[in-house]
Amino acid sequence: MSLITVGTMAFDAIETPFGKVDRIVGGSATYVAYAASNFLQPVQQISIIGNDFPQEELDSLQARGVKIDGVEQVKDKKSFFWSGRYHTDMNTRDTLVTDLNVLADFNPIVPDSYQGSEFLMLGNLMPKLQLSVINQMKERPKLIVMDTMNFWMDIAMDDLKEVLKKVDVLLVNDGEARQLSGEYSLVKAARAILNMGPKFLIIKKGEHGALLFHENHVFFAPALPLEDVFDPTGAGDTFAGGFIGHLAKTKDISFNNMKTAIIVGSALASFCVEKFGPERLKEITKEEIDDRISQFVQLVNFDIDLV
Ligand code: AMP
C-alpha cells in the first residue's frame, strides 16, 4: 500500500504565549510525513526546498521511511518561510509573514517510481499545484484527501474550487469552512461544500475536536483535553497524516473506518502540540500512540438508557 504526500517543507517562526522560536523546520508536508510514517512506509514525498534546508532533517525523514525522490532542492534560493503568532486561546493565530521563496516557481513532478500509489494526500499548497499532481497520476488513486487554508481562499479561490471537484475528502478548519461556503452554520457550510465535489468533509475545530460530514451523516471526535499546549503549529497537518495513514494502512475507505481515522488523526495531533515544531512527532512510539487512542475511547465512552 503506498501513499503520496504533497505540500510545503519550510522554516517557521512561531510565537505562542509559552515562547518563541525564530527558525524551526515545518511545512505541511513535513508534518504529514512524520505523522503518516507511523502507519505505513514508504511515504512518498513531493515538495521543494531551498539551499538552507538542513540535511539532518532530510536524513531524519528518510530514516522513518519517507522517500524524497520527489523533493526538489533549489541551490540558489531559500526554503518557504512562514511566521505566525497565536492568540492566548491558542485556537486562533495571525499569519505575520508568508515568504514563498522556492515555492514561487515550483512545478511539482510525480516521479515514475511514485506512479500507481493508491492514496494521495494533497497537503496545504497552491491549489494549482495540487491540481497538477492529480493530473499527473496515470491511474487515479483510490482516495484523494486535500487540505488547504484561508491564505489560498483569499488569493486563489477559483483554482481551489477546481481542485475540489477532483478530491474525495476535504479538510478545513471552521473559519475556512465558513469562508469557502459563505455560510455561518457549519451544517449549512458542510452541505454547500459537499456540493462542490468532495464526498467527505472534515471540519477541524482545534481544541474543540473535529466533525466528519458525509451525505446526511455527521460524526464528532473530540480533541484530548491537554494540560499544556505549547505550539499548535502543524496540528492540522499532523491530523491529516494520521487520518490518511490509518486509511492507507487498513485499506478501508468506508465512512465507518473514517470515524476511526479521525480519532487516530486527533491522537497524533495531540502529540504535535506538546512541543515546538515537529519535535514531539519525532519521539513518539507505537505504544504511546496506542495508549493515547485508548484515552480517546475512554473520553467518549458512556452508557445511556433511553426509557
Ligand atoms: P497547520 O498549523 O496545520 O495549519 O500548519 C502549519 C504549517 O503550514 C507550518 O509549518 C507552515 O510552514 C505551513 N504553511 C503556512 N502557510 C502555508 C501556506 N500558505 N501554504 C502551505 N503551507 C503553509
Coordinates of C-alpha atoms and ligand atoms in Angstrom, one line a residue:
M1 CA 0.0 0.0 0.0
S2 CA 1.5 3.3 -0.9
L3 CA 0.9 6.9 -0.1
I4 CA 2.0 10.1 -1.8
T5 CA 2.1 13.3 0.2
V6 CA 2.5 16.8 -1.4
G7 CA 3.0 20.1 0.4
T8 CA 5.4 22.5 1.8
M9 CA 8.7 21.8 3.6
A10 CA 9.6 25.1 5.3
F11 CA 11.1 27.1 8.0
D12 CA 8.7 28.6 10.5
A13 CA 8.9 31.4 13.1
I14 CA 6.3 30.9 15.8
E15 CA 5.2 32.9 18.8
T16 CA 2.8 31.4 21.4
P17 CA 2.0 32.6 24.9
F18 CA 4.6 30.0 26.1
G19 CA 7.6 31.0 24.0
K20 CA 9.0 31.9 20.7
V21 CA 11.2 30.2 18.0
D22 CA 12.7 32.2 15.2
R23 CA 13.5 29.3 12.9
I24 CA 12.3 25.8 13.2
V25 CA 11.6 23.2 10.5
G26 CA 8.0 23.0 9.5
G27 CA 5.8 22.9 6.4
S28 CA 2.6 21.0 5.7
A29 CA 4.3 18.0 4.0
T30 CA 6.8 17.7 6.8
Y31 CA 4.1 17.2 9.5
V32 CA 2.0 14.9 7.3
A33 CA 5.0 12.7 6.6
Y34 CA 6.1 12.4 10.2
A35 CA 2.5 11.5 11.2
A36 CA 1.7 9.1 8.4
S37 CA 5.0 7.2 8.6
N38 CA 3.8 5.8 11.9
F39 CA 1.2 3.8 10.0
L40 CA 2.8 2.9 6.7
Q41 CA 6.1 3.1 4.8
P42 CA 7.2 4.3 2.4
V43 CA 5.6 7.7 2.4
Q44 CA 6.4 9.2 -1.0
Q45 CA 7.0 12.9 -0.5
I46 CA 6.7 15.7 -3.2
S47 CA 7.9 19.1 -2.2
I48 CA 10.5 21.8 -2.8
I49 CA 13.3 23.1 -0.5
G50 CA 16.0 25.7 -0.8
N51 CA 19.7 25.6 -0.1
D52 CA 19.1 26.3 3.6
F53 CA 17.1 23.2 4.4
P54 CA 19.1 21.0 6.9
Q55 CA 20.4 17.7 5.6
E56 CA 19.7 16.2 9.1
E57 CA 16.0 16.9 8.6
L58 CA 16.0 15.0 5.3
D59 CA 18.0 12.2 7.0
S60 CA 15.5 12.1 9.8
L61 CA 12.6 11.8 7.4
Q62 CA 14.3 9.1 5.3
A63 CA 15.1 7.1 8.5
R64 CA 11.4 7.0 9.0
G65 CA 10.7 5.6 5.6
V66 CA 9.9 8.9 3.8
K67 CA 11.1 8.8 0.2
I68 CA 12.4 12.1 -1.1
D69 CA 12.8 11.4 -4.8
G70 CA 10.0 13.9 -5.4
V71 CA 11.6 16.6 -3.2
E72 CA 13.4 19.2 -5.4
Q73 CA 16.2 21.2 -4.0
V74 CA 16.9 24.6 -5.5
K75 CA 20.6 25.6 -5.0
D76 CA 20.3 29.4 -5.2
K77 CA 17.1 30.0 -3.3
K78 CA 15.7 29.9 0.2
S79 CA 13.0 27.5 1.5
F80 CA 9.4 28.6 2.0
F81 CA 9.1 30.7 5.2
W82 CA 6.0 31.2 7.3
S83 CA 5.6 33.1 10.6
G84 CA 2.6 33.1 12.9
R85 CA 1.6 34.4 16.3
Y86 CA -1.0 32.6 18.4
H87 CA -3.7 34.3 20.5
T88 CA -4.0 33.5 24.2
D89 CA -6.7 30.9 23.4
M90 CA -4.2 29.0 21.2
N91 CA -7.1 28.3 18.8
T92 CA -6.6 31.3 16.6
R93 CA -3.5 32.8 15.1
D94 CA -2.3 35.6 12.9
T95 CA -0.1 34.9 10.0
L96 CA 2.7 37.5 10.1
V97 CA 4.8 36.5 7.1
T98 CA 4.4 34.2 4.2
D99 CA 7.6 34.2 2.0
L100 CA 7.0 31.9 -0.9
N101 CA 10.7 31.8 -1.9
V102 CA 11.3 28.5 -3.8
L103 CA 7.5 27.9 -3.8
A104 CA 7.0 30.8 -6.2
D105 CA 8.2 28.8 -9.2
F106 CA 7.5 25.3 -8.0
N107 CA 6.5 22.8 -10.7
P108 CA 5.9 19.5 -8.9
I109 CA 6.8 16.4 -10.8
V110 CA 5.4 13.0 -9.8
P111 CA 8.4 10.6 -10.1
D112 CA 7.7 7.4 -12.1
S113 CA 8.5 5.4 -9.0
Y114 CA 5.5 7.0 -7.2
Q115 CA 3.0 6.1 -10.0
G116 CA 0.3 3.6 -9.1
S117 CA 0.0 4.9 -5.5
E118 CA -3.4 4.3 -4.1
F119 CA -3.5 7.1 -1.6
L120 CA -2.8 10.8 -2.3
M121 CA -2.6 13.4 0.4
L122 CA -2.6 16.9 -1.0
G123 CA -1.2 18.9 1.9
N124 CA -1.7 22.7 2.1
L125 CA -0.2 24.2 -1.1
M126 CA -1.1 26.4 -4.0
P127 CA -4.3 24.8 -5.4
K128 CA -2.9 24.9 -9.0
L129 CA 0.0 22.7 -7.9
Q130 CA -2.4 20.3 -6.1
L131 CA -4.3 20.0 -9.3
S132 CA -1.1 19.4 -11.4
V133 CA -0.2 16.5 -9.2
I134 CA -3.7 14.9 -9.6
N135 CA -3.4 15.4 -13.3
Q136 CA 0.0 13.7 -13.5
M137 CA -1.3 10.5 -11.9
K138 CA -1.6 7.9 -14.7
E139 CA -4.1 6.0 -12.6
R140 CA -6.5 7.8 -10.3
P141 CA -5.6 7.0 -6.6
K142 CA -8.3 5.2 -4.6
L143 CA -8.5 8.1 -2.2
I144 CA -7.5 11.7 -2.6
V145 CA -7.5 13.8 0.5
M146 CA -7.0 17.6 0.4
D147 CA -6.0 20.2 2.9
T148 CA -6.0 23.9 2.3
M149 CA -6.1 27.2 4.2
N150 CA -7.6 30.7 4.2
F151 CA -4.5 32.1 2.5
W152 CA -5.3 30.2 -0.7
M153 CA -9.0 31.1 -0.4
D154 CA -8.0 34.8 -0.3
I155 CA -5.8 34.7 -3.4
A156 CA -6.8 31.6 -5.5
M157 CA -10.4 30.7 -4.8
D158 CA -11.2 29.8 -8.4
D159 CA -8.3 27.4 -8.6
L160 CA -9.2 25.9 -5.3
K161 CA -12.8 25.2 -6.5
E162 CA -11.3 23.4 -9.5
V163 CA -9.3 21.0 -7.2
L164 CA -12.3 20.5 -5.0
K165 CA -14.2 18.9 -7.9
K166 CA -11.5 16.2 -8.1
V167 CA -10.9 15.1 -4.5
D168 CA -12.7 12.7 -2.2
V169 CA -12.1 14.3 1.3
L170 CA -11.5 17.9 2.2
L171 CA -10.0 19.0 5.5
V172 CA -10.5 22.6 6.7
N173 CA -11.0 24.4 10.0
D174 CA -14.3 26.0 11.0
G175 CA -13.3 29.5 9.8
E176 CA -12.2 28.2 6.5
A177 CA -15.4 26.2 6.0
R178 CA -17.3 29.4 6.6
Q179 CA -15.2 31.4 4.2
L180 CA -15.4 28.7 1.5
S181 CA -19.2 28.3 1.7
G182 CA -20.3 31.8 2.8
E183 CA -22.4 30.1 5.4
Y184 CA -22.1 30.7 9.2
S185 CA -23.8 27.5 10.3
L186 CA -21.3 24.6 10.0
V187 CA -24.1 22.2 9.0
K188 CA -25.2 24.5 6.1
A189 CA -21.5 25.1 5.3
A190 CA -20.9 21.4 5.1
R191 CA -23.9 20.9 2.8
A192 CA -22.6 23.6 0.5
I193 CA -19.0 22.3 0.4
L194 CA -20.1 18.7 -0.2
N195 CA -21.9 20.1 -3.3
M196 CA -18.6 21.5 -4.6
G197 CA -17.1 18.0 -5.1
P198 CA -15.8 16.1 -2.1
K199 CA -17.8 13.2 -0.8
F200 CA -16.4 13.7 2.7
L201 CA -15.7 16.8 4.7
I202 CA -13.8 17.2 7.9
I203 CA -14.1 20.4 9.8
K204 CA -11.4 20.8 12.4
K205 CA -12.2 22.9 15.5
G206 CA -8.9 23.0 17.3
E207 CA -9.3 22.1 20.9
H208 CA -13.0 21.5 20.3
G209 CA -12.4 18.4 18.1
A210 CA -13.4 17.7 14.6
L211 CA -16.6 16.9 12.6
L212 CA -16.9 14.4 9.8
F213 CA -19.7 15.0 7.2
H214 CA -20.8 12.5 4.6
E215 CA -24.2 12.7 2.8
N216 CA -26.6 13.2 5.6
H217 CA -24.3 11.7 8.3
V218 CA -22.2 13.6 10.8
F219 CA -19.7 12.2 13.3
F220 CA -17.9 14.1 16.0
A221 CA -14.5 13.4 17.5
P222 CA -13.3 15.4 20.5
A223 CA -9.7 16.7 21.0
L224 CA -8.0 15.3 24.0
P225 CA -8.1 17.8 26.9
L226 CA -4.4 18.5 27.5
E227 CA -2.9 20.3 30.4
D228 CA -0.3 22.1 28.3
V229 CA -0.5 23.1 24.7
F230 CA 2.9 24.7 23.7
D231 CA 2.5 25.1 19.9
P232 CA -0.5 24.2 17.8
T233 CA 1.5 24.7 14.5
G234 CA 1.2 21.7 12.3
A235 CA -1.6 20.1 14.3
G236 CA -3.9 20.2 11.3
D237 CA -1.3 18.6 9.0
T238 CA -0.5 16.0 11.7
F239 CA -4.2 15.2 12.0
A240 CA -4.3 14.8 8.2
G241 CA -1.2 12.5 8.2
G242 CA -2.7 10.3 11.0
F243 CA -6.0 10.2 9.2
I244 CA -4.8 9.1 5.8
G245 CA -2.0 6.9 7.3
H246 CA -4.7 4.9 9.1
L247 CA -6.9 4.6 6.0
A248 CA -3.9 3.6 3.8
K249 CA -2.7 1.0 6.4
T250 CA -6.2 -0.6 6.7
K251 CA -7.0 -0.2 3.0
D252 CA -10.6 0.6 4.0
I253 CA -12.2 3.9 2.9
S254 CA -15.7 3.4 4.3
F255 CA -17.4 6.1 6.4
N256 CA -17.1 3.8 9.4
N257 CA -13.3 3.5 9.1
M258 CA -13.0 7.2 8.5
K259 CA -14.6 7.6 12.0
T260 CA -11.7 5.6 13.4
A261 CA -9.2 7.6 11.2
I262 CA -10.3 10.9 12.7
I263 CA -9.7 9.5 16.2
V264 CA -6.3 8.4 15.1
G265 CA -5.6 11.8 13.5
S266 CA -6.8 13.6 16.7
A267 CA -4.5 11.3 18.8
L268 CA -1.5 12.2 16.6
A269 CA -2.3 15.9 16.7
S270 CA -2.4 15.8 20.5
F271 CA 1.3 14.9 20.5
C272 CA 2.2 17.5 17.9
V273 CA 1.1 20.4 20.1
E274 CA 3.2 19.3 23.1
K275 CA 6.4 20.8 21.8
F276 CA 7.5 23.4 19.3
G277 CA 7.6 22.3 15.6
P278 CA 7.6 18.6 14.7
E279 CA 9.9 17.8 17.7
R280 CA 7.4 15.7 19.6
L281 CA 6.4 13.8 16.5
K282 CA 10.0 12.6 16.1
E283 CA 10.0 10.9 19.5
I284 CA 6.7 9.1 19.8
T285 CA 6.4 5.3 19.9
K286 CA 3.7 2.9 18.8
E287 CA 2.9 2.2 22.5
E288 CA 2.4 5.9 23.2
I289 CA 0.1 6.3 20.2
D290 CA -1.9 3.2 21.2
D291 CA -2.2 4.5 24.7
R292 CA -3.4 7.9 23.5
I293 CA -6.0 6.3 21.2
S294 CA -7.3 4.3 24.3
Q295 CA -7.6 7.6 26.2
F296 CA -9.9 8.8 23.4
V297 CA -12.0 5.7 23.6
Q298 CA -12.4 6.4 27.4
L299 CA -13.2 10.0 26.8
V300 CA -16.3 9.4 24.8
N301 CA -17.4 6.0 26.2
F302 CA -20.7 6.3 28.1
D303 CA -23.8 4.2 28.7
I304 CA -27.2 5.7 28.3
D305 CA -30.5 4.0 28.8
L306 CA -33.4 5.6 26.9
V307 CA -36.7 5.0 28.5
Ligands
AMP1 P1 -1.2 24.0 10.4 O1 -0.8 24.5 11.8 O2 -1.5 22.6 10.4 O3 -2.1 24.9 9.6 O4 0.2 24.0 9.5 C1 1.2 24.9 9.7 C2 2.3 24.7 8.7 O5 1.8 25.0 7.4 C3 3.6 25.5 9.0 O6 4.6 24.6 9.3 C4 3.8 26.3 7.7 O7 5.1 26.2 7.3 C5 2.8 25.7 6.7 N1 2.1 26.8 6.0 C6 1.8 28.0 6.4 N2 1.1 28.7 5.5 C7 1.1 27.9 4.4 C8 0.6 28.1 3.1 N3 0.0 29.2 2.7 N4 0.8 27.1 2.2 C9 1.4 25.9 2.6 N5 1.9 25.7 3.8 C10 1.8 26.7 4.7

